[in-house]
Amino acid sequence: MSSAPSQTLDEAAASPASAVLQALRPAALTRVHKFGGSSVADAARIAALAPLVDDGADIRAVVVSAMAGTTNALVAMAEQAASGQDWSADWSALRERHLATADTLDPDARHGLRDALGRDFDGLRDDLLALASATGDLAPLVAQVHGLGELVSSRLVQAALGGEAAGWQRLDARDVLVVHPGEMGVGVDWDASRERFADWRARRRPSRVVITGFVARDADGRSTTLGRNGSDYSAAIFANLFDADELLIWTDVDGVLSADPRLVPDAMVLPTMSYAEACELAYFGAKVLHPQTMAPVQSRAIPLCIRNTLNPSAPGTWILAENPAGDAELSPVKGLTIVRDMAVLELAGNGMVGVPGAAERLFAALHRAGVSVVMISQGSSEHSICCVVRAGQVDRARAAVESAFAEAIADTQTQGVSVTRDISILAAVGDGMVGIPGVAARLFAALAQARVNIRAIAQGASERNISVAIADADATRALRAAHSAFWLSPQTVSIGLIGPGQVGRELLSQMAAVLPRLRASSRVDLRLRGIANSGYMALDHFAIHPDEATTRLADMSTPSFDVDAFAAHIRAEHLPHALIVDCSGSEAVARRYPEWLAAGIHVVTPSKHAGSGGWERYVAIREAQRGGARFMYEATVGAGLPVISTLRNLLDTGDEIEAIDGMLSGTLAWLFNSFDGSRPFSALVRQARELGYTEPDPRDDLSGLDVARKLVILAREAGRELSLDDVDVENLVPEALRGVPRDEFLDRLEELDAPMQARLAAAQADGLALRHIAHLSREHGARVGVAALPPDHACRHTRLTDNLVQFTTARYASNPLVVQGPGAGPQVTAAGVFGDILAIAHSLSDGIGLHA
Ligand code: ADP
Ligand code: ASP
Ligand code: MG
């Protein structure tokens, strides 16, 4: 599939004409540049070429395409003319575009551009008129029309480079290039071309020349072209004729990418590739290069570099004889391509088992019918032979095969020929990758997980291509899944953050500090692709720098938050994993968790809504995780302390939880740690509020509800079906103060003092001290409130706002397991959230999207 287009290339290189040329061959440095349609799209782009070709080479040739869109317009005009339709409006528009460009590039008419282009367009008009009335072989006239774009663009470029005055000559490739149609595309008549080229060179002795791409002549001197996108091929042929030291193909992307960037946004620039790989990729549809480009440069080992006119400082892709050593270690697969408009043709039947020559007969029939077979696959059972052909040829193919097997089909030896349309081929290309174990498995696993059905598989004998036939409708999804399996770290996670409040903002700054190191030292690649608050959202296709995230959000001017659109964006098809961090504290957001999890999106939150809310939703969340996405909420209890993970480890290793006790509120811990009778309780509450330890309304802490929620979360994690109503909660706010406005409550805080002082005195009389604790056990159920504890109780040995959780289990029976430390504040809470995100990322190893 990737063989050279011309069998005579090497022989031609050794021909007499070539010997003459060899003798003339200058030792000077020769460079050929080629500029594609987008690089000459308008006057500004054309003017920008001059510094790019000012490269210091002694001999410089610049091969040009038509201005972007021109060839399409010419093709349409030729069709209109041949079918008697009106083409005059299109003709005028194209002429106008070129004349306007000429006026900008040559305002003083120093190069006589306007006149020359005017004559060219007059010629085009004559050709189109001729097409309407011509009979016989229209092909040369049509080719003449198609090739006008290169003729006129070469004039524009010549003028922009300074014209003849600056030593820039112009060559119409039709004056030297002789070609013929061939099975693999257009082949070059090397002898004739070399002779004409040598002749032209001897006459003109050019050191700087602009050459038309795409166009040529046949052996009878008639106009022809090298086929659509053929200017790359022209450039390679001229690089060969000049025996250039280098060929630079300038286009609108940074080089050859690992996949078509229009389909795979994360495609990466390949620094190097071999001629063979480039050839294979181009044959399988990578538009960046015409498939025949490599042969003429390969035969003279001319290095070829693909560069970006829009980004000239990028190093581009070097295409060379061999890949540098160690290259395949980066990824065994170099590139992935999709070829559309295919059909599968299958010949099946028991009668074919072991019958020699069935495949031969099939392919001979297809060959006779002029059908080119793009892919072949035969099951080892020999029960069926299946091949992929172009959709436009499948009817012809079917008829040919049916007639070749007419007897067998009539005999019912074969079940006949079946055809499946709307097929695409996905090809993975890389030197030697077929010999590397696991490459094919990885591809198939990626496709299976993206739920792509594979219709046929072929592994190129070249060992550098694995192709699969799939339904057209699956093609983009398949390409993205395969790309992420080979090119992205398996731990690449698309992340969305909802609610950049205190914790959210702290999380962003922790991420900003750590992400570069994570990417470098492990393969964890966390990409923040969206941020939202209740009104707005900011999304990015690639990633938002965590440091810039809140500014990006603040810059949004119209309210835009749409929770469904947000989730859909985060769950990008081209990235293997998705995760939403919910720091919003919003019940409405928590309601979405089950559907997100079911769709494969991991969820991490410091919010207690889901963990301690309705039992039904809790169960739905548990169920939804069966698909593989995980719900993590370590920061809901004890902030960054490893409370939930410790409990999980105990359970996972088969321990049995007998009781959970602890101090689960930093605020209440501080209050009771400080309450020794020397100052009234109300004074401590006021101080705590000033220190920012309490909620704005301290009743939210004193009610014990927040602690009860945490206890529910722990109880559920331990396997109990417990809800908030089941917890016996002591409210430290006296009845009379529960319903009053906040300010009144704060004014009347002293009403708390007398009863609290009495409890403290009673406890102290027994040698005990007060602590606010939560308790869970089978005997005593779930309770939250103030208790009097002896000096040896773990809760007596805490400091300031410490949280403490004590697990009494079958294994930790007489000496319970204790987790203790600061359990409140944005920093440690954000660290708890971050820890969950990393735990999920580290668990992702297969590199293939959960979601399809
Ligand atoms: P030019 O006009 O310069 O010849 P083309 O449009 O023919 O440029 O080819 C460049 C385009 O090819 C890119 O803009 C890109 O969209 C597309 N393309 C498809 N596959 C690839 C790939 N694997 N690597 C780079 N570009 C690709
Ligand atoms: N202008 C031609 C085309 O559009 C050739 C090329 O640009 O390579 O196909
Ligand atoms: Mg091109």
mmCIF file of C-alpha atoms and ligand atoms in Angstrom, residues 34 36-37 65 228-232 249-251 286-290, ligand 3:
data_model
loop_
_atom_site.group_PDB
_atom_site.id
_atom_site.type_symbol
_atom_site.label_atom_id
_atom_site.label_comp_id
_atom_site.label_asym_id
_atom_site.label_seq_id
_atom_site.Cartn_x
_atom_site.Cartn_y
_atom_site.Cartn_z
ATOM 1 C CA LYS A 34 6.901 24.524 -0.630
ATOM 2 C CA GLY A 36 0.539 25.331 0.715
ATOM 3 C CA GLY A 37 -2.718 27.107 -0.044
ATOM 4 C CA SER A 65 0.099 25.995 -4.283
ATOM 5 C CA ARG A 228 -5.593 17.078 -5.561
ATOM 6 C CA ASN A 229 -3.186 18.145 -2.858
ATOM 7 C CA GLY A 230 -0.396 17.353 -5.359
ATOM 8 C CA SER A 231 1.843 20.366 -4.731
ATOM 9 C CA ASP A 232 3.654 18.468 -1.984
ATOM 10 C CA ILE A 249 7.053 21.968 3.301
ATOM 11 C CA TRP A 250 5.345 24.954 4.909
ATOM 12 C CA THR A 251 1.731 24.544 5.972
ATOM 13 C CA ALA A 286 -3.377 12.234 6.843
ATOM 14 C CA LYS A 287 -4.082 15.283 4.699
ATOM 15 C CA VAL A 288 -0.933 17.097 5.755
ATOM 16 C CA LEU A 289 1.106 15.297 3.057
ATOM 17 C CA HIS A 290 0.281 13.973 -0.366
HETATM 18 MG MG MG B 3 -1.805 19.966 1.073
#
